[in-house]
CSV table of C-alpha atoms and ligand atoms in Angstrom, one decimal:
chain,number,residue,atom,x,y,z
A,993,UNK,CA,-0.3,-22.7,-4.3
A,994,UNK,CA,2.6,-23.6,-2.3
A,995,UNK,CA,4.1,-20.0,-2.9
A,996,UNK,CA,1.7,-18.1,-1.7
A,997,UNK,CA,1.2,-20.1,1.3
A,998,UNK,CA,4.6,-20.0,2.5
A,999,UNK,CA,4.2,-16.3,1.9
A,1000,UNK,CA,1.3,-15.5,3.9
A,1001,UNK,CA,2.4,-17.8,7.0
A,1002,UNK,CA,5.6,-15.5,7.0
A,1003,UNK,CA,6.0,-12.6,9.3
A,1004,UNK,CA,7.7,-9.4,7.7
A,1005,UNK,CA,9.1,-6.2,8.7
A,1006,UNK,CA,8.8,-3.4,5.9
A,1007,UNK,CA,10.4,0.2,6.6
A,1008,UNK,CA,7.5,2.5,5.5
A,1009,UNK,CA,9.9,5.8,5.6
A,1010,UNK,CA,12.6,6.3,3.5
A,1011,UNK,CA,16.5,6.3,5.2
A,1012,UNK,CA,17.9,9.4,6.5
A,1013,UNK,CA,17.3,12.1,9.5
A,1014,UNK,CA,13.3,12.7,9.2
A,1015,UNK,CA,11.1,13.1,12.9
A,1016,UNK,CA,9.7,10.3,12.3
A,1017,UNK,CA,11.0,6.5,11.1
A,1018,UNK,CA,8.3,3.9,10.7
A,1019,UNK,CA,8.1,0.1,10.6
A,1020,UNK,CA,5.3,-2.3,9.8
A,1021,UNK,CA,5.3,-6.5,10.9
A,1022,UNK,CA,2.6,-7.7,9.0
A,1023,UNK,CA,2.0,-12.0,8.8
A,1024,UNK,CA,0.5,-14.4,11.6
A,1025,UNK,CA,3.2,-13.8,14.0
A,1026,UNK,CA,3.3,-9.9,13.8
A,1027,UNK,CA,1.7,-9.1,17.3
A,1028,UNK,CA,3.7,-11.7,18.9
A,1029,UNK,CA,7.0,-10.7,17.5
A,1030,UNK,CA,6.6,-7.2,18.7
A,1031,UNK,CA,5.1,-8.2,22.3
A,1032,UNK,CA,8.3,-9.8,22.9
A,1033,UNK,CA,10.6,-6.7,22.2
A,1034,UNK,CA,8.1,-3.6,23.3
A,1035,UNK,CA,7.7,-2.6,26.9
A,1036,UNK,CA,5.0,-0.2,27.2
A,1037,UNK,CA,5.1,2.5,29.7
A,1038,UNK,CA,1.9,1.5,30.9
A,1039,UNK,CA,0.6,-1.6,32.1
A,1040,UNK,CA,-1.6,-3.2,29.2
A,1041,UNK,CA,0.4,-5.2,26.5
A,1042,UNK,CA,0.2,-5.1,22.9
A,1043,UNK,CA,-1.9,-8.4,23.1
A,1044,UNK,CA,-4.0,-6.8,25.4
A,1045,UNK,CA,-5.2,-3.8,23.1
A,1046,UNK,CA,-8.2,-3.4,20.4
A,1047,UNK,CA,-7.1,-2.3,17.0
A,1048,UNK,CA,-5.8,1.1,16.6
A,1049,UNK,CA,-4.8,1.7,20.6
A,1050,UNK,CA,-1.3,3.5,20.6
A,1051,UNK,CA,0.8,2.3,23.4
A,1052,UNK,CA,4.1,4.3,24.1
A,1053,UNK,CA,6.6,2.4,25.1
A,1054,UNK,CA,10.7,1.7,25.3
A,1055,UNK,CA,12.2,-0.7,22.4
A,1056,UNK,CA,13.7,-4.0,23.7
A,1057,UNK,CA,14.8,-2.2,27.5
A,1058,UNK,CA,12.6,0.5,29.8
A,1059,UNK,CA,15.5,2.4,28.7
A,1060,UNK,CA,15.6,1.6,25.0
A,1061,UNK,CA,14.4,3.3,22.2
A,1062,UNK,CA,11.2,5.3,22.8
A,1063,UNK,CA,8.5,3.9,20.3
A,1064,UNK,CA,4.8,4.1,19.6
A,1065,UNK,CA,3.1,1.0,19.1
A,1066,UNK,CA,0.0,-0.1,17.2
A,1067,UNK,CA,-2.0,-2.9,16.3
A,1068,UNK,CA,-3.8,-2.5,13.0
A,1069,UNK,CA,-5.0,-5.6,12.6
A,1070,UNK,CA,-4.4,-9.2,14.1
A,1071,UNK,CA,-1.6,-9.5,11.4
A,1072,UNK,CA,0.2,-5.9,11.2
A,1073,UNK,CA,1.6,-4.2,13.5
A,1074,UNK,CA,3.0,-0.3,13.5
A,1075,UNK,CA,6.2,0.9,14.9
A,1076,UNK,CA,6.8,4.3,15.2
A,1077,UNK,CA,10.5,6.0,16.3
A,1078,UNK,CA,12.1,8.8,16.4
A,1079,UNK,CA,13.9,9.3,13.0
A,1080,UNK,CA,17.6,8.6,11.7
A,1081,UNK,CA,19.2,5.9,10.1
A,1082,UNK,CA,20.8,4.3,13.4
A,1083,UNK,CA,17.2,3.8,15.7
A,1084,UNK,CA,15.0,2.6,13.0
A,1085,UNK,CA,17.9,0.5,11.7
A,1086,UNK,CA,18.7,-1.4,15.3
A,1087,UNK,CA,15.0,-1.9,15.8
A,1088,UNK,CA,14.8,-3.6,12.1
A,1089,UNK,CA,17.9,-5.5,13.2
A,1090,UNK,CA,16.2,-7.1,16.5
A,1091,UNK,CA,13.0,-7.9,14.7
A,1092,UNK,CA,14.8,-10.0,11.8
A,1093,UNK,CA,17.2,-11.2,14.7
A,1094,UNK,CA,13.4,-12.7,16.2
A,1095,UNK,CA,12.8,-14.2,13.0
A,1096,UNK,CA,10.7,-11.2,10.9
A,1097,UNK,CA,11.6,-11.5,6.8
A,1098,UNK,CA,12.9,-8.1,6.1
A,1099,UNK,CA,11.5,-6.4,2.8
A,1100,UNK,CA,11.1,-3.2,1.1
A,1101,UNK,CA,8.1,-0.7,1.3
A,1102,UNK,CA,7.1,-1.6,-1.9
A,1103,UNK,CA,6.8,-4.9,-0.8
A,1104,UNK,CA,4.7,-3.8,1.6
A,1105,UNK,CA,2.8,-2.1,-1.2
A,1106,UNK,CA,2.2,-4.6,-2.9
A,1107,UNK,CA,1.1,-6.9,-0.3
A,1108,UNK,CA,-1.6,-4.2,0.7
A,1109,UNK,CA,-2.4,-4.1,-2.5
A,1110,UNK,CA,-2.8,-7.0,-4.7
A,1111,UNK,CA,-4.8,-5.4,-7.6
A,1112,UNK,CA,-1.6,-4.1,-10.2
A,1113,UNK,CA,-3.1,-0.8,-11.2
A,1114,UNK,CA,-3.8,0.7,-8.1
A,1115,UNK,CA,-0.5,-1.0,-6.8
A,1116,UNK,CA,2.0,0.3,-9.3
A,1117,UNK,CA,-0.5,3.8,-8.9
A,1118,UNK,CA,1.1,3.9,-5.2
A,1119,UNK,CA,4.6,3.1,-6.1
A,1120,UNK,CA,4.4,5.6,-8.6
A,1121,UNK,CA,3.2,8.5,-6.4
A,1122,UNK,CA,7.0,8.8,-5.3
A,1123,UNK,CA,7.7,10.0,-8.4
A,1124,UNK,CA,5.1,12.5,-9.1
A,1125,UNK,CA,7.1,16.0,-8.6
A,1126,UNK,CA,4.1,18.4,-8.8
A,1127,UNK,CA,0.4,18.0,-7.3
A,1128,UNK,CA,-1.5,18.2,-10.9
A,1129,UNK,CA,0.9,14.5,-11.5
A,1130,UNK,CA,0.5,13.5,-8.1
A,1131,UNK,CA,-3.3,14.1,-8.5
A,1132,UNK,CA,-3.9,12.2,-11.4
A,1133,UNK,CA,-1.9,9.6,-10.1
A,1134,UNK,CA,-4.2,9.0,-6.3
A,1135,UNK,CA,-7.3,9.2,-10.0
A,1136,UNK,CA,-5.6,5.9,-10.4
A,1137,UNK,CA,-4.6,4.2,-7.2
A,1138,UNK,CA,-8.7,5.2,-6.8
A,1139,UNK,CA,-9.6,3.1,-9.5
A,1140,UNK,CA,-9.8,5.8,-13.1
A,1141,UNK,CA,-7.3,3.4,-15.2
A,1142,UNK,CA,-9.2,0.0,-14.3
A,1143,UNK,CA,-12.7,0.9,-14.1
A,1144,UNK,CA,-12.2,2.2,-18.0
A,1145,UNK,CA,-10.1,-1.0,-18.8
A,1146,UNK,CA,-12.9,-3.0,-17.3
A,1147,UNK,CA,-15.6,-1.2,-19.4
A,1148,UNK,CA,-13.6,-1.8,-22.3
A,1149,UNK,CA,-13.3,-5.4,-21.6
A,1150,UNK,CA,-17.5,-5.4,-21.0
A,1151,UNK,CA,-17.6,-3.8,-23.8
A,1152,UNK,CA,-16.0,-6.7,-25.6
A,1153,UNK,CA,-18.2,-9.0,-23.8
A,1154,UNK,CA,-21.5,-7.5,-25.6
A,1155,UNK,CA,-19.2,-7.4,-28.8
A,1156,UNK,CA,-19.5,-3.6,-29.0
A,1157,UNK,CA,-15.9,-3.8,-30.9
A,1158,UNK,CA,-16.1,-0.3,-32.3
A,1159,UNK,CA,-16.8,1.4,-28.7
A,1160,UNK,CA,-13.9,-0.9,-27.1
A,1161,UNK,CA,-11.7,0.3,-30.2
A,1162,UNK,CA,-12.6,4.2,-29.3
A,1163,UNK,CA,-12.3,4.1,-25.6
A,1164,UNK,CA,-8.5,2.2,-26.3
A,1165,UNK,CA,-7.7,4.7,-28.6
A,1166,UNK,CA,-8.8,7.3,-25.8
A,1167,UNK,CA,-6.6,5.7,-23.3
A,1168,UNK,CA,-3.4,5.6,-25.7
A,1169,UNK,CA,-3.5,9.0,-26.5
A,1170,UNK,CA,-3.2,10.2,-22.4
A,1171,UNK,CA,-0.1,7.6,-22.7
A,1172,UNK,CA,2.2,10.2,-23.3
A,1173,UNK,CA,0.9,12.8,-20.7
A,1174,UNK,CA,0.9,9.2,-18.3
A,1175,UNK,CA,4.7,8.6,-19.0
A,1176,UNK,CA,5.6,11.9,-17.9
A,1177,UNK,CA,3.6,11.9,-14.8
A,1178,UNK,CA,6.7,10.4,-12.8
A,1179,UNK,CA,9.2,11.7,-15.4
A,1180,UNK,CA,9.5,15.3,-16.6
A,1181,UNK,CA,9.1,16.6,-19.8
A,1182,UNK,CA,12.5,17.2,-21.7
A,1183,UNK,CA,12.2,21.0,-23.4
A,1184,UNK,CA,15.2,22.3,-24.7
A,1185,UNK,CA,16.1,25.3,-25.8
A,1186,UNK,CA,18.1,26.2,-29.1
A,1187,UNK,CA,19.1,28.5,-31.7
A,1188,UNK,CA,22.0,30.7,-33.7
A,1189,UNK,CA,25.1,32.0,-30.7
A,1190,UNK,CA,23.8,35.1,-28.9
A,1191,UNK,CA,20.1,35.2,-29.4
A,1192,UNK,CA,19.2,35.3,-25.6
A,1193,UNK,CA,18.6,31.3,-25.3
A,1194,UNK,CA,20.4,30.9,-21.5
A,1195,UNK,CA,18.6,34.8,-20.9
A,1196,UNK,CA,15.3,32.9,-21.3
A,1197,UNK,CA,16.0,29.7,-19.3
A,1198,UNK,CA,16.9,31.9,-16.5
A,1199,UNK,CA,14.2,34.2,-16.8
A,1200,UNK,CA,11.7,31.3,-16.7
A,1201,UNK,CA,13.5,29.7,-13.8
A,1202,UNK,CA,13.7,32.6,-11.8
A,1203,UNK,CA,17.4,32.4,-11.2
A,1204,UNK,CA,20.8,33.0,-12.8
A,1205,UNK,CA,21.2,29.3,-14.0
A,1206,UNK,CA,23.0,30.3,-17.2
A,1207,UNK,CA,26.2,32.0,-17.9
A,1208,UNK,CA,24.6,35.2,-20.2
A,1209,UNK,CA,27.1,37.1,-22.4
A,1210,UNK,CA,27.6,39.3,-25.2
A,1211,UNK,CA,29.6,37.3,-26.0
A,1212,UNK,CA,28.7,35.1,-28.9
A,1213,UNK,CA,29.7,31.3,-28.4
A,1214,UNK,CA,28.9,31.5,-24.0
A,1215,UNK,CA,27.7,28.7,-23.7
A,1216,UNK,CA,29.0,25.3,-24.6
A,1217,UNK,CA,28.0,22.6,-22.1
A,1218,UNK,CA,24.0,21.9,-22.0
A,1219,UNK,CA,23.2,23.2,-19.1
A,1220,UNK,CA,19.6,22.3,-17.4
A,1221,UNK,CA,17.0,23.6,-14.9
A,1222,UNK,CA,14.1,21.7,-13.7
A,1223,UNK,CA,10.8,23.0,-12.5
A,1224,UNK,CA,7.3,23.0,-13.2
A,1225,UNK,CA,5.1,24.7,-16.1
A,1226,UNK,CA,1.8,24.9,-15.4
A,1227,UNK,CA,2.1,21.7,-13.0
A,1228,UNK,CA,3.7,19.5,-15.5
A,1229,UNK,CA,6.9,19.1,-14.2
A,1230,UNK,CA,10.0,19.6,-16.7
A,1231,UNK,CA,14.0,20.0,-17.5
A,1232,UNK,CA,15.1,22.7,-19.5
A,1233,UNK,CA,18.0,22.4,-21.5
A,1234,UNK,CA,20.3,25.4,-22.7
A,1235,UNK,CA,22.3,24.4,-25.6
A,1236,UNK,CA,25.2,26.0,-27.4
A,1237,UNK,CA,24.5,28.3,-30.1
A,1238,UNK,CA,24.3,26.2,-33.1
A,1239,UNK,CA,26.2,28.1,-36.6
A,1240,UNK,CA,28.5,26.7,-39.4
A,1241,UNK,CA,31.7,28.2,-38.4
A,1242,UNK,CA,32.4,27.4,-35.3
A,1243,UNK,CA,36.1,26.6,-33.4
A,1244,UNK,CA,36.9,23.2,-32.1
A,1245,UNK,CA,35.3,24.1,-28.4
A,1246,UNK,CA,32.2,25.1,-29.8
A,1247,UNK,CA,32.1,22.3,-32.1
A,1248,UNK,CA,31.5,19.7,-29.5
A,1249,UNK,CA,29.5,21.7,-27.5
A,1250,UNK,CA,27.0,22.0,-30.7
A,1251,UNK,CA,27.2,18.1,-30.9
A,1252,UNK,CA,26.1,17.6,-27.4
A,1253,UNK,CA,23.0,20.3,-28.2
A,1254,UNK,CA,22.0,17.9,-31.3
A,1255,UNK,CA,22.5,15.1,-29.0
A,1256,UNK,CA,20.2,16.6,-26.5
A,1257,UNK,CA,17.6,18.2,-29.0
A,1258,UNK,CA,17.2,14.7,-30.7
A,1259,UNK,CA,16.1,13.5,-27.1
A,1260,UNK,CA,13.8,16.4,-26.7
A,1261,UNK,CA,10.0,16.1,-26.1
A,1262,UNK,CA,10.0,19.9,-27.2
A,1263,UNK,CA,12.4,22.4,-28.7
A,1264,UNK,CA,12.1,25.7,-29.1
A,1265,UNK,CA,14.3,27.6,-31.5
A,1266,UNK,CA,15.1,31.2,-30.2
A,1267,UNK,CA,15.8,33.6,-32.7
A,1268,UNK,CA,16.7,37.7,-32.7
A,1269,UNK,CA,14.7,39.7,-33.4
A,1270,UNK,CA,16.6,42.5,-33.8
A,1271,UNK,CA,18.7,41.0,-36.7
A,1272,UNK,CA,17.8,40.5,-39.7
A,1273,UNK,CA,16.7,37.1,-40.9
A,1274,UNK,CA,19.0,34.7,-42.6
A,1275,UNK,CA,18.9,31.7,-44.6
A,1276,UNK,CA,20.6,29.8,-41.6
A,1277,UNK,CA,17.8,30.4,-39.6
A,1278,UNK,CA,15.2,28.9,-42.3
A,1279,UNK,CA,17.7,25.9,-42.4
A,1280,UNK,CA,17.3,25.6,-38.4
A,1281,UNK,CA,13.0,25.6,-38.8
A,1282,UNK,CA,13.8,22.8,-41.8
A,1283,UNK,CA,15.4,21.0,-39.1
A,1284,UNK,CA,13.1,21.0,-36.4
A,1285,UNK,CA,9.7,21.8,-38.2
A,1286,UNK,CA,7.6,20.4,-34.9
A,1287,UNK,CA,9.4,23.4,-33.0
A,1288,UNK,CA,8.2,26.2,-30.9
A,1289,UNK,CA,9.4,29.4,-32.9
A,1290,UNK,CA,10.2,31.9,-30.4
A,1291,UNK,CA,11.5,35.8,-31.3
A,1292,UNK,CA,13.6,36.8,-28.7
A,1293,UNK,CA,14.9,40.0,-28.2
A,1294,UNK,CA,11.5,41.8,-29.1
A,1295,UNK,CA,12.3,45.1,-27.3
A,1296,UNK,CA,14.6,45.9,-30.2
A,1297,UNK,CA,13.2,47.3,-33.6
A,1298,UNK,CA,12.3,43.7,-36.1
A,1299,UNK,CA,15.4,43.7,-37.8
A,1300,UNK,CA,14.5,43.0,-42.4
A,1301,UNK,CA,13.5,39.8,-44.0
A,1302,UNK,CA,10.0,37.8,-43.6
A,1303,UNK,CA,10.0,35.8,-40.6
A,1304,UNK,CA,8.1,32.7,-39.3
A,1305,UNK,CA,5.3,33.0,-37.2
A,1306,UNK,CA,6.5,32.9,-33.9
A,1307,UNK,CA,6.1,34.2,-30.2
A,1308,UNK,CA,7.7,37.2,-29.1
A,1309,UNK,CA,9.7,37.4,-26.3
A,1310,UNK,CA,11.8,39.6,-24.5
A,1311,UNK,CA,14.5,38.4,-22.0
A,1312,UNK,CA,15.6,41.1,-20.8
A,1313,UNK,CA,12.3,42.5,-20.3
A,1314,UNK,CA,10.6,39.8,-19.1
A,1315,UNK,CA,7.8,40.0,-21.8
A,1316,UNK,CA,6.1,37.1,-23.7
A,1317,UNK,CA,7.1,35.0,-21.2
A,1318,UNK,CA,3.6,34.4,-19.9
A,1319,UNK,CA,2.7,33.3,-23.4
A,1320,UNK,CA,5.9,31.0,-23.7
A,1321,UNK,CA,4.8,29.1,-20.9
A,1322,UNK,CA,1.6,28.5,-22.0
A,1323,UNK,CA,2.2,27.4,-25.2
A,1324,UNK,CA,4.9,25.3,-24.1
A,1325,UNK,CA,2.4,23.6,-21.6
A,1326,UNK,CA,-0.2,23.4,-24.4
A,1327,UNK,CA,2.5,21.5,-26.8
A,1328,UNK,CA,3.1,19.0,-23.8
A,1329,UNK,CA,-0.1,18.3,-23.1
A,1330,UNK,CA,-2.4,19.3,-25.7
A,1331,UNK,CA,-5.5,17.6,-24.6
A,1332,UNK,CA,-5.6,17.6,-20.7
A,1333,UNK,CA,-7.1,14.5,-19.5
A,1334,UNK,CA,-10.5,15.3,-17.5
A,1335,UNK,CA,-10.2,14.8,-13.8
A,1336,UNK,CA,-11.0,11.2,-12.7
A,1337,UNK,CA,-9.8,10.0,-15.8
A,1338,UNK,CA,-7.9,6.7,-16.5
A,1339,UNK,CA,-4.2,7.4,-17.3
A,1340,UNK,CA,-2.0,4.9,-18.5
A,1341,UNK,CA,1.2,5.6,-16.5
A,1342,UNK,CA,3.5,2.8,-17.2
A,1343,UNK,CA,4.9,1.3,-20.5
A,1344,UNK,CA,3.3,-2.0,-19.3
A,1345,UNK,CA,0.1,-0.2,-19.4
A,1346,UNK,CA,1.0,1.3,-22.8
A,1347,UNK,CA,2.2,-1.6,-24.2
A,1348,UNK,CA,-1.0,-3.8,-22.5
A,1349,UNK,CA,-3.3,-1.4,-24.6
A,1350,UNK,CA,-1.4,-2.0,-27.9
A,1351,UNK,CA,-1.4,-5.5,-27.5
A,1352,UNK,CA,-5.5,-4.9,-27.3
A,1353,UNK,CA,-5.6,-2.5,-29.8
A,1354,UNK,CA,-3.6,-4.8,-32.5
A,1355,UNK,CA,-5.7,-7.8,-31.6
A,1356,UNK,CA,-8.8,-5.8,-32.1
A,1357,UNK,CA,-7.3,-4.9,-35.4
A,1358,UNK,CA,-6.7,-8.4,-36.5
A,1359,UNK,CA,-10.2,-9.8,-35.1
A,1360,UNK,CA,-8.9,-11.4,-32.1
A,1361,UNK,CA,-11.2,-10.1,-30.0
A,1362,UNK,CA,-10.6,-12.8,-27.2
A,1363,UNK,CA,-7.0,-11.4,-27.4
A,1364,UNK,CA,-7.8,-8.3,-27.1
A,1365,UNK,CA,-9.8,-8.9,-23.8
A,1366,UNK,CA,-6.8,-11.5,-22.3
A,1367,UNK,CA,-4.2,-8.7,-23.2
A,1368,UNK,CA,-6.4,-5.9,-21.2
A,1369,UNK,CA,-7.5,-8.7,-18.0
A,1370,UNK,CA,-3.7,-9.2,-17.8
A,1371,UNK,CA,-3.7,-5.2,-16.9
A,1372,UNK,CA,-6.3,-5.1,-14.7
A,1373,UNK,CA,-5.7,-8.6,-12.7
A,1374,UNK,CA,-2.3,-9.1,-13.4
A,1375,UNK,CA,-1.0,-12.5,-15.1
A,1376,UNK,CA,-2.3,-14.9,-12.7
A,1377,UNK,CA,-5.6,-14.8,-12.7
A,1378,UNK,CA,-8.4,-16.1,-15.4
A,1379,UNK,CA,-10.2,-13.3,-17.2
A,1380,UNK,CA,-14.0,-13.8,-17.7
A,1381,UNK,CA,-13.9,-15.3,-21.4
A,1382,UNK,CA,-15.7,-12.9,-24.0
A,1383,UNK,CA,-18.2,-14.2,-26.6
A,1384,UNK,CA,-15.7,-14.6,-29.4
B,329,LIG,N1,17.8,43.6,-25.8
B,329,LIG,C1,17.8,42.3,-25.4
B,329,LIG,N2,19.0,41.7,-25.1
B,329,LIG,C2,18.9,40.4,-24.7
B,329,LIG,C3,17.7,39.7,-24.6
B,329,LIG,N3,17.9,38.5,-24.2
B,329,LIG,C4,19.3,38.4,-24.1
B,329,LIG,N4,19.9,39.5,-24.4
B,329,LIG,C5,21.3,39.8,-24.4
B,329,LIG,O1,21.9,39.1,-25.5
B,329,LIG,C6,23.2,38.7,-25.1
B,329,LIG,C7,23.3,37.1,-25.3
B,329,LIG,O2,22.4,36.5,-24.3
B,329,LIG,P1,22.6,35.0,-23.9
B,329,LIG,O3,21.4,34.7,-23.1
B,329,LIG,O4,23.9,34.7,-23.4
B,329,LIG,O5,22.5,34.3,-25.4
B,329,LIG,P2,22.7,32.8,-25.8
B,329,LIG,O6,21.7,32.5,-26.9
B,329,LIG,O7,22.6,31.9,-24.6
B,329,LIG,O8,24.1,32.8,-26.4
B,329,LIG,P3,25.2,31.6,-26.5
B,329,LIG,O9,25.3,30.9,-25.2
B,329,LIG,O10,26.4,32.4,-26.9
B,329,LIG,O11,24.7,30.8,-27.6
B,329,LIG,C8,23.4,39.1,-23.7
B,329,LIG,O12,24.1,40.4,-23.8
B,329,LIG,C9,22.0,39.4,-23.2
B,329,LIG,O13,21.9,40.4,-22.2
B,329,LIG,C10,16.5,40.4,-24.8
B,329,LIG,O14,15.3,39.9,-24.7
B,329,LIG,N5,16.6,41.7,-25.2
B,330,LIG,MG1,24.0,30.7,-23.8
């Protein structure tokens, strides 16, 4: 594997914190040459060299000069070595510069990821970690850099070894359905909120955001742009939308603004339609539920007498008076997520993964059971490697 080879006798330098003014920057050489390379550049304060010191000894030291760049130094291993600065751009920047001038590969963190890590779930678990905005997603994603998604593909593949087809069926089934919750645990959820001009929509967004986000007026018609908010319901994390109020005759202005709130409602994971309660109900508003008959129904305005007509079941909300809005939040997070996966559970959380499990699940369908187990080995070991053959 001449690839590989010339890969593992190279000596790289990975930044391991992101660019910009932090306390710390940090570095890691990693390859055959990695203690050398720093040796050459570190002074240490003291009098023991890097090539001196056991694993895990920090040495403080200058970079390059005794009046260089202060640094702490650390072997990890016989083939990575840590660099430690103070943080900014310019510092960690010059000290990648001299180690690449020596000869070091430069590459990314994720690089450096993914040389840590060779096995793909647990890898692309890690890389994904930076995109978890809330500790329930960031949770279930360290389930899976632990192992939760592969040790249940691998029991589905042994369970396709001893040809028990309808338990490998029911446990990819089980997996597909967290898919959705998985896709969202790096992306957030997309709620928006919409409804006739005036019936408290933008009241509500800012009342679950906690701040005046939203222009509110009496004014029918206020707002016109979609206007979003992002935060965190129940530890899912998500972007409201406020939309402009949606009614038949409407100016040129409004017009477009209603055609960006379809726009954005046909992109929606979950809308909820706002109504007033204290008017009475119209035959545009059972057009709207038509529309959207997967919405949240929500009766805004519920401080003011229930103006006539039979109206949808619904929650009721008041703005204004911050009630219901408890309620609203849960139900929103129940529609999201309706079945919470258990903790230590296996979460698909890419659309590989999704897409890997389809693959299994459509072989399965079609009898190719030694399809189904390639398609879920590729998952688990990636595409290189051989997958124990089942019996079919
Ligand atoms: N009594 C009462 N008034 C409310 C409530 N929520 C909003 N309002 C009032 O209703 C009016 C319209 O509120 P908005 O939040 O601007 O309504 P909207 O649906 O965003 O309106 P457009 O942007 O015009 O589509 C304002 O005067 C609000 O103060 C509520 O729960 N109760
Ligand atoms: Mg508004």
């Amino acid at each position: 594997m001449p690839v590989a080879m010339a890969v593992a006798n190279e000596t790289c330098v990975y930044p391991l914190t992101p660019p910009g003014r932090a306390a710390l920057a940090s570095l890691a050489v990693c390859g055959p040459g990695a203690v050398a390379l720093v040796d050459s550049l570190f002074r240490p304060a003291g009098q023991r060299r890097l090539s001196d010191v056991t694993a895990n000894r920090i040495l403080f030291g200058h970079w390059m000069h005794g009046d260089g760049e202060e640094v702490v130094v650390t072997v990890r291993d016989p083939r990575q070595v840590e660099i430690h600065g103070h943080g900014g751009t310019a510092a960690s920047r010059a000290i990648l510069g001299s180690l690449t001038a020596a000869g070091a590969k430069a590459g990314s963190w994720q690089d450096w990821v993914a040389q840590q890590e060779p096995r793909p779930i647990p890898r692309d678990a890690q890389l994904a970690l930076v995109h978890a905005r809330t500790e329930r997603t960031a949770g279930i994603l360290l389930d899976q850099w632990q192992g939760a998604l592969e040790g249940e593909i691998q029991q589905i593949i042994r369970s396709l070894q001893c040809d028990q087809l309808d338990a490998a069926r029911q446990q990819i089934d089980r997996l597909l359905n967290r898919s959705r919750t998985g896709r969202h645990l790096t992306r957030p959820f997309r709620v928006v909120l919409a409804g006739q001009p005036n019936v408290g929509k933008s009241s509500l967004i800012n009342a679950i955001l906690g701040y005046p986000r939203a222009i509110v007026n009496a004014q029918p018609g206020t707002t016109r742009d979609v206007v979003t908010g992002t935060t965190a319901i129940d530890g899912w994390p998500v972007v409201l939308s406020d939309t402009a109020g949606l009614r038949e005759h409407a100016d040129e202005l409004e017009t477009a603004g209603m055609t960006l709130a379809v726009g954005e409602l046909a992109a929606a994971d979950l809308v909820v339609l706002v109504f007033d309660h204290g008017l009475p109900w119209t035959a545009a508003n059972d057009n709207l539920c038509g529309g959207w008959p997967g919405a949240l129904v929500v009766h805004n305005k519920c401080d003011l007498p229930g103006g006539a007509g039979e109206r949808p079941a619904g929650l009721r909300t008041s703005a204004t008076c911050r009630r219901g809005l408890a309620e609203l939040l849960n139900e929103i997070s129940l529609r999201l997520v309706p079945a919470v996966p258990p903790r230590g559970a296996g979460v698909p959380f890419t659309e590989a993964q999704t897409a890997g499990l389809r693959t299994a699940q459509q072989a399965l369908l079609a009898g190719d059971q030694r399809g189904a187990g390639d398609a879920l080995g590729r998952l688990v070991y990636g595409g290189q490697r051989d997958v124990p053959p089942g019996k079919a």
